[in-house]
CSV table of C-alpha atoms in Angstrom, one decimal:
chain,number,residue,atom,x,y,z
K,1,UNK,CA,86.2,135.3,101.6
K,2,UNK,CA,85.3,138.5,99.8
K,3,UNK,CA,85.3,138.3,95.9
K,4,UNK,CA,87.3,140.9,94.2
K,5,UNK,CA,86.5,140.9,90.5
K,6,UNK,CA,89.8,142.0,89.3
K,7,UNK,CA,90.3,140.3,86.0
K,8,UNK,CA,87.5,138.0,85.1
K,9,UNK,CA,84.1,139.1,85.9
K,10,UNK,CA,81.8,136.1,85.9
K,11,UNK,CA,78.0,136.2,86.6
K,12,UNK,CA,77.1,135.8,90.0
K,13,UNK,CA,77.3,137.8,93.2
K,14,UNK,CA,78.8,141.1,92.4
K,15,UNK,CA,78.5,140.6,88.7
K,16,UNK,CA,75.8,140.3,86.1
K,17,UNK,CA,72.4,140.3,87.4
K,18,UNK,CA,71.3,136.9,87.7
K,19,UNK,CA,67.8,137.4,86.2
K,20,UNK,CA,69.1,139.4,83.3
K,21,UNK,CA,69.3,136.9,80.5
K,22,UNK,CA,69.3,139.7,77.9
K,23,UNK,CA,72.1,141.4,79.4
K,24,UNK,CA,74.0,138.0,79.6
K,25,UNK,CA,73.5,137.6,75.9
K,26,UNK,CA,74.5,141.1,75.0
K,27,UNK,CA,77.7,140.7,77.2
K,28,UNK,CA,78.5,137.5,75.2
K,29,UNK,CA,78.1,139.0,71.9
K,30,UNK,CA,80.3,142.1,72.9
K,31,UNK,CA,83.1,139.8,74.1
K,32,UNK,CA,82.8,137.7,71.1
K,33,UNK,CA,83.2,140.6,68.8
K,34,UNK,CA,86.1,141.8,70.8
K,35,UNK,CA,87.7,138.3,70.6
K,36,UNK,CA,87.2,137.9,66.7
K,37,UNK,CA,88.7,141.4,66.0
K,38,UNK,CA,91.4,141.2,68.4
K,39,UNK,CA,92.6,137.7,67.6
K,40,UNK,CA,92.4,138.5,63.6
K,41,UNK,CA,94.3,141.7,64.2
K,42,UNK,CA,97.0,140.6,66.5
K,43,UNK,CA,97.4,137.4,64.3
K,44,UNK,CA,98.2,139.8,61.4
K,45,UNK,CA,100.6,141.9,63.6
K,46,UNK,CA,102.5,138.7,64.7
K,47,UNK,CA,102.7,137.2,61.1
K,48,UNK,CA,103.9,140.3,59.2
K,49,UNK,CA,106.7,140.9,61.8
K,50,UNK,CA,107.8,137.2,61.9
K,51,UNK,CA,107.4,136.9,58.0
K,52,UNK,CA,109.3,140.0,56.9
K,53,UNK,CA,112.9,140.4,58.0
K,54,UNK,CA,112.9,144.2,57.5
K,55,UNK,CA,110.0,144.5,60.1
K,56,UNK,CA,112.1,142.8,62.8
K,57,UNK,CA,113.5,146.1,64.3
K,58,UNK,CA,113.7,146.8,67.9
K,59,UNK,CA,110.6,148.8,68.1
K,60,UNK,CA,108.5,146.2,66.1
K,61,UNK,CA,109.8,143.4,68.2
K,62,UNK,CA,108.3,145.3,71.3
K,63,UNK,CA,105.2,145.6,69.3
K,64,UNK,CA,105.4,141.8,68.7
K,65,UNK,CA,105.6,141.4,72.4
K,66,UNK,CA,102.3,143.3,72.8
K,67,UNK,CA,100.6,141.4,70.2
K,68,UNK,CA,101.5,138.1,71.8
K,69,UNK,CA,100.3,139.3,75.2
K,70,UNK,CA,96.9,140.4,73.7
K,71,UNK,CA,96.4,137.4,71.8
K,72,UNK,CA,96.8,135.1,74.8
K,73,UNK,CA,94.5,137.5,76.9
K,74,UNK,CA,91.9,137.2,74.2
K,75,UNK,CA,92.1,133.3,74.3
K,76,UNK,CA,90.3,133.4,77.5
K,77,UNK,CA,87.4,135.1,76.1
K,78,UNK,CA,85.6,132.0,74.9
K,79,UNK,CA,85.3,131.0,78.5
K,80,UNK,CA,84.2,134.4,79.4
K,81,UNK,CA,81.3,134.0,76.7
K,82,UNK,CA,80.2,130.8,78.2
K,83,UNK,CA,80.2,131.9,81.8
K,84,UNK,CA,78.2,134.9,80.7
K,85,UNK,CA,75.6,132.9,79.0
K,86,UNK,CA,75.4,130.2,81.9
K,87,UNK,CA,75.4,133.0,84.3
K,88,UNK,CA,78.0,130.8,86.6
K,89,UNK,CA,81.5,129.4,86.3
K,90,UNK,CA,81.2,125.8,84.9
K,91,UNK,CA,84.8,125.0,84.3
K,92,UNK,CA,86.1,124.0,87.8
K,93,UNK,CA,88.8,125.4,90.1
K,94,UNK,CA,91.8,124.4,88.2
K,95,UNK,CA,90.8,126.2,84.9
K,96,UNK,CA,89.6,129.2,87.0
K,97,UNK,CA,93.1,129.6,88.6
K,98,UNK,CA,94.8,128.9,85.2
K,99,UNK,CA,92.7,131.5,83.3
K,100,UNK,CA,93.0,134.3,85.9
K,101,UNK,CA,96.7,133.6,86.3
K,102,UNK,CA,97.3,133.9,82.4
K,103,UNK,CA,94.9,137.0,82.4
K,104,UNK,CA,97.1,138.7,85.0
K,105,UNK,CA,100.2,137.6,83.3
K,106,UNK,CA,99.3,139.1,79.9
K,107,UNK,CA,97.8,142.3,81.6
K,108,UNK,CA,101.1,143.0,83.2
K,109,UNK,CA,103.0,142.0,80.3
K,110,UNK,CA,101.1,144.6,78.1
K,111,UNK,CA,101.4,147.5,80.4
K,112,UNK,CA,105.3,146.7,80.9
K,113,UNK,CA,105.7,146.2,77.2
K,114,UNK,CA,104.3,149.8,76.7
K,115,UNK,CA,106.7,151.0,79.1
K,116,UNK,CA,109.7,149.5,77.4
K,117,UNK,CA,108.3,150.7,74.0
K,118,UNK,CA,108.2,154.3,75.4
K,119,UNK,CA,111.7,153.9,76.8
K,120,UNK,CA,112.8,152.8,73.3
K,121,UNK,CA,111.3,156.0,71.9
K,122,UNK,CA,113.0,157.9,74.5
K,123,UNK,CA,116.4,156.4,73.6
K,124,UNK,CA,115.9,156.8,69.9
K,125,UNK,CA,115.0,160.7,70.3
K,126,UNK,CA,116.9,161.8,73.4
K,127,UNK,CA,120.0,159.6,72.9
K,128,UNK,CA,120.5,159.0,69.1
K,129,UNK,CA,124.1,158.1,69.4
K,130,UNK,CA,123.5,155.4,72.0
K,131,UNK,CA,120.4,154.1,70.0
K,132,UNK,CA,122.5,152.1,67.6
K,133,UNK,CA,123.9,150.0,70.4
K,134,UNK,CA,120.8,149.8,72.8
K,135,UNK,CA,118.0,149.4,70.0
K,136,UNK,CA,119.4,146.2,68.3
K,137,UNK,CA,116.9,143.3,67.9
K,138,UNK,CA,119.0,141.1,70.3
K,139,UNK,CA,118.7,143.7,72.9
K,140,UNK,CA,114.8,143.9,72.2
K,141,UNK,CA,114.5,140.1,72.5
K,142,UNK,CA,116.4,140.1,75.9
K,143,UNK,CA,114.2,143.0,77.2
K,144,UNK,CA,111.2,141.2,76.0
K,145,UNK,CA,112.0,138.1,78.1
K,146,UNK,CA,112.7,140.3,81.1
K,147,UNK,CA,109.3,141.9,80.6
K,148,UNK,CA,107.7,138.5,80.8
K,149,UNK,CA,109.7,137.5,83.8
K,150,UNK,CA,108.7,140.6,85.7
K,151,UNK,CA,105.0,140.2,84.9
K,152,UNK,CA,105.2,136.5,86.0
K,153,UNK,CA,106.7,137.6,89.4
K,154,UNK,CA,104.1,140.3,89.8
K,155,UNK,CA,101.2,138.2,89.1
K,156,UNK,CA,102.1,135.4,91.5
K,157,UNK,CA,99.7,136.8,94.3
K,158,UNK,CA,96.9,136.5,91.9
K,159,UNK,CA,97.6,133.0,90.9
K,160,UNK,CA,97.6,132.2,94.6
K,161,UNK,CA,94.4,133.8,95.5
K,162,UNK,CA,92.5,132.9,92.4
K,163,UNK,CA,89.7,130.2,93.2
K,164,UNK,CA,86.0,129.4,92.7
K,165,UNK,CA,83.4,130.2,95.4
K,166,UNK,CA,79.7,129.7,95.8
K,167,UNK,CA,77.4,132.7,95.6
K,168,UNK,CA,74.2,132.9,97.8
K,169,UNK,CA,72.1,131.9,94.8
K,170,UNK,CA,74.1,128.6,94.7
K,171,UNK,CA,75.9,129.5,91.4
K,172,UNK,CA,79.7,129.4,91.4
K,173,UNK,CA,81.9,132.4,90.7
K,174,UNK,CA,85.7,132.4,89.5
K,175,UNK,CA,87.4,135.4,91.2
K,176,UNK,CA,90.2,136.6,93.3
K,177,UNK,CA,89.3,135.7,96.9
K,178,UNK,CA,90.5,137.6,99.9
K,179,UNK,CA,91.5,135.6,103.0
K,180,UNK,CA,90.9,137.0,106.4
K,181,UNK,CA,91.2,139.7,107.6
K,182,UNK,CA,89.3,140.3,104.2
K,183,UNK,CA,89.2,144.0,104.4
K,184,UNK,CA,92.8,144.5,105.0
K,185,UNK,CA,93.8,142.1,102.1
K,186,UNK,CA,91.2,143.7,99.7
K,187,UNK,CA,92.7,147.2,100.4
K,188,UNK,CA,96.2,146.1,100.1
K,189,UNK,CA,95.6,143.7,97.1
K,190,UNK,CA,93.7,146.6,95.3
K,191,UNK,CA,96.7,149.1,95.8
K,192,UNK,CA,99.2,146.5,94.7
K,193,UNK,CA,97.5,145.9,91.5
K,194,UNK,CA,96.7,149.5,90.9
K,195,UNK,CA,100.2,150.7,91.5
K,196,UNK,CA,102.2,147.8,89.7
K,197,UNK,CA,99.7,147.4,87.0
K,198,UNK,CA,98.9,151.0,86.2
K,199,UNK,CA,100.0,153.9,88.1
K,200,UNK,CA,103.7,153.2,88.2
K,201,UNK,CA,104.0,152.2,84.4
K,202,UNK,CA,101.9,155.0,83.2
K,203,UNK,CA,104.0,157.4,85.4
K,204,UNK,CA,107.2,156.1,83.9
K,205,UNK,CA,105.7,156.4,80.4
K,206,UNK,CA,104.5,160.0,80.9
K,207,UNK,CA,108.2,160.8,82.0
K,208,UNK,CA,109.6,159.4,78.9
K,209,UNK,CA,107.3,161.6,76.7
K,210,UNK,CA,108.0,164.6,78.7
K,211,UNK,CA,111.6,164.2,78.0
K,212,UNK,CA,111.1,163.4,74.5
K,213,UNK,CA,109.0,166.8,74.1
K,214,UNK,CA,111.7,168.7,76.0
K,215,UNK,CA,114.3,167.2,73.5
K,216,UNK,CA,112.3,167.9,70.4
K,217,UNK,CA,111.8,171.5,71.5
K,218,UNK,CA,115.3,172.2,72.5
K,219,UNK,CA,116.8,170.9,68.9
K,220,UNK,CA,114.0,171.7,66.7
K,221,UNK,CA,116.0,174.4,64.8
K,222,UNK,CA,119.5,172.6,64.6
K,223,UNK,CA,120.6,171.9,61.1
K,224,UNK,CA,120.1,168.5,59.9
K,225,UNK,CA,117.6,167.6,62.7
K,226,UNK,CA,114.4,168.4,60.9
K,227,UNK,CA,114.4,165.3,58.5
K,228,UNK,CA,115.2,162.8,61.3
K,229,UNK,CA,112.7,164.7,63.5
K,230,UNK,CA,109.9,163.9,61.0
K,231,UNK,CA,110.8,160.3,60.7
K,232,UNK,CA,111.1,159.8,64.6
K,233,UNK,CA,108.0,162.0,65.0
K,234,UNK,CA,105.8,159.7,63.0
K,235,UNK,CA,106.9,156.5,65.1
K,236,UNK,CA,106.4,158.4,68.3
K,237,UNK,CA,102.9,159.4,67.4
K,238,UNK,CA,102.0,156.0,66.9
K,239,UNK,CA,103.4,154.9,70.3
K,240,UNK,CA,101.8,157.7,72.0
K,241,UNK,CA,98.5,156.7,70.3
K,242,UNK,CA,98.8,153.1,71.5
K,243,UNK,CA,99.5,154.3,75.2
K,244,UNK,CA,96.7,156.8,75.2
K,245,UNK,CA,94.3,154.2,74.1
K,246,UNK,CA,95.6,151.8,76.7
K,247,UNK,CA,95.1,154.4,79.4
K,248,UNK,CA,91.7,155.2,78.1
K,249,UNK,CA,90.7,151.4,78.3
K,250,UNK,CA,92.2,150.4,81.5
K,251,UNK,CA,91.8,153.6,83.7
K,252,UNK,CA,88.0,153.0,84.4
K,253,UNK,CA,88.8,149.3,85.4
K,254,UNK,CA,91.1,150.5,88.2
K,255,UNK,CA,89.0,153.5,89.1
K,256,UNK,CA,86.0,151.1,89.3
K,257,UNK,CA,88.1,148.7,91.6
K,258,UNK,CA,89.3,151.5,93.8
K,259,UNK,CA,85.9,153.1,94.4
K,260,UNK,CA,84.5,149.5,95.1
K,261,UNK,CA,87.1,148.9,97.7
K,262,UNK,CA,87.3,152.1,99.6
K,263,UNK,CA,83.6,153.3,99.1
K,264,UNK,CA,82.4,149.7,100.0
K,265,UNK,CA,80.1,149.7,97.3
K,266,UNK,CA,79.7,149.4,93.3
K,267,UNK,CA,77.5,149.2,90.3
K,268,UNK,CA,77.6,145.7,88.6
K,269,UNK,CA,76.7,147.0,85.1
K,270,UNK,CA,79.5,149.7,85.4
K,271,UNK,CA,82.1,147.1,86.6
K,272,UNK,CA,81.2,144.8,83.8
K,273,UNK,CA,81.6,147.5,81.3
K,274,UNK,CA,85.0,148.5,82.7
K,275,UNK,CA,86.1,144.8,82.3
K,276,UNK,CA,84.9,144.7,78.7
K,277,UNK,CA,86.6,148.0,78.0
K,278,UNK,CA,90.0,146.7,79.3
K,279,UNK,CA,89.6,143.6,77.0
K,280,UNK,CA,88.6,145.9,74.1
K,281,UNK,CA,92.2,147.3,74.3
K,282,UNK,CA,93.6,144.0,72.9
K,283,UNK,CA,91.8,144.7,69.7
K,284,UNK,CA,92.7,148.4,69.2
K,285,UNK,CA,96.5,148.1,68.8
K,286,UNK,CA,96.4,146.5,65.3
K,287,UNK,CA,93.8,149.1,64.2
K,288,UNK,CA,96.0,151.9,65.3
K,289,UNK,CA,99.1,150.3,63.5
K,290,UNK,CA,97.1,150.0,60.3
K,291,UNK,CA,96.1,153.7,60.4
K,292,UNK,CA,99.3,155.3,61.7
K,293,UNK,CA,102.1,153.0,60.4
K,294,UNK,CA,102.5,152.8,56.6
K,295,UNK,CA,104.8,149.7,56.8
K,296,UNK,CA,102.1,147.8,58.8
K,297,UNK,CA,99.3,149.3,56.6
K,298,UNK,CA,101.1,148.0,53.4
K,299,UNK,CA,101.7,144.6,55.0
K,300,UNK,CA,98.1,144.2,56.2
K,301,UNK,CA,97.0,145.1,52.7
K,302,UNK,CA,99.2,142.6,50.9
K,303,UNK,CA,98.2,139.8,53.4
K,304,UNK,CA,94.5,140.6,53.0
K,305,UNK,CA,94.8,140.7,49.4
K,306,UNK,CA,96.8,137.6,49.2
K,307,UNK,CA,94.1,135.7,51.2
K,308,UNK,CA,91.3,137.1,49.1
K,309,UNK,CA,92.8,136.1,45.8
K,310,UNK,CA,93.4,132.4,46.9
K,311,UNK,CA,90.5,130.2,45.7
K,312,UNK,CA,88.7,128.6,48.5
K,313,UNK,CA,91.2,130.4,51.0
K,314,UNK,CA,94.0,128.1,50.0
K,315,UNK,CA,96.5,127.6,47.2
K,316,UNK,CA,98.5,130.2,45.2
K,317,UNK,CA,97.5,133.5,43.7
K,318,UNK,CA,96.5,132.5,40.1
K,319,UNK,CA,98.0,136.0,39.0
K,320,UNK,CA,101.3,134.9,40.4
K,321,UNK,CA,102.8,135.4,43.8
K,322,UNK,CA,102.7,138.9,45.1
K,323,UNK,CA,106.1,141.0,44.9
K,324,UNK,CA,108.6,140.8,47.7
K,325,UNK,CA,107.5,143.1,50.5
K,326,UNK,CA,110.1,145.8,51.0
K,327,UNK,CA,109.6,147.6,54.2
K,328,UNK,CA,111.5,150.5,55.8
K,329,UNK,CA,111.5,149.0,59.3
K,330,UNK,CA,110.7,151.9,61.8
K,331,UNK,CA,110.4,154.5,59.2
K,332,UNK,CA,106.8,155.7,58.3
K,333,UNK,CA,105.9,157.2,54.9
K,334,UNK,CA,104.2,160.5,54.9
K,335,UNK,CA,101.7,159.7,52.3
K,336,UNK,CA,98.3,158.1,53.2
K,337,UNK,CA,97.8,156.1,50.0
K,338,UNK,CA,94.8,153.6,49.8
K,339,UNK,CA,96.3,150.5,48.4
K,340,UNK,CA,94.0,148.4,46.2
K,341,UNK,CA,94.0,144.7,45.5
K,342,UNK,CA,94.9,144.0,41.8
């Protein structure tokens, strides 16, 4: 069997150098930082969308879908940290298969969720008359379920091929392992994951924004469009930013995999950095929402202020409960006010 470090890179053959204790500790620290920031940020996103009815718009439900996928992906990080420190996989074959399967499921869910989010932007901008019917929360929930179902179907080969294997030095690695003829399977599997997990979704996303740009240019001077254009533009800028960061974080991962497969060689350090960068994408989205979306920014501010004002982290605010949060749903405010805790 030939190991393909597709989703989880565990120390061992083709991974972290066995003698690099300092490197393993550094990787563990980076993974831990990504995990803490990502879990905290995505938990806030999930909370504010579920807590406030006005935040449960179609667009925000797709964002909720992304946050759930990122949250589940980050739950595997403690196992990665342990494996990095021990420099082998100590959790057995069953947990190896489960974690690789969940990682694949959430990775595909993220990219398909971004694709749906881009289609949502396309409908809102290019077909505004249909938007009221197609962009209802009920429709968004059904589409989100379909996204998870599609991701589950696409990740099945990874669930089948994930397993543990012994390295030459006697340590155990958790990887996706190719059956014989290994070379043919490796090439086919790399193309399969790259096309379905990156190239096709990103191509569809690019097409959506090309059509959006053409629409905005074509109707920019029409009466009554300017105000609506400003509103839709702010939402679109946030979604484009999220998509761009996703591409920047995951493109190196797929490039490294393809170079490793077709060139027959790869650098362990570069491969590990590419994997870490992919995981780092899961903690980037909440930061983008906080900077680019005024509703998310306000709700994050209220949430953090409420948590800070509770003695011992629990109980009610002694100054009284915060005012009911009224948010304009998808609409972003133009101002960049820095809200301070009272």
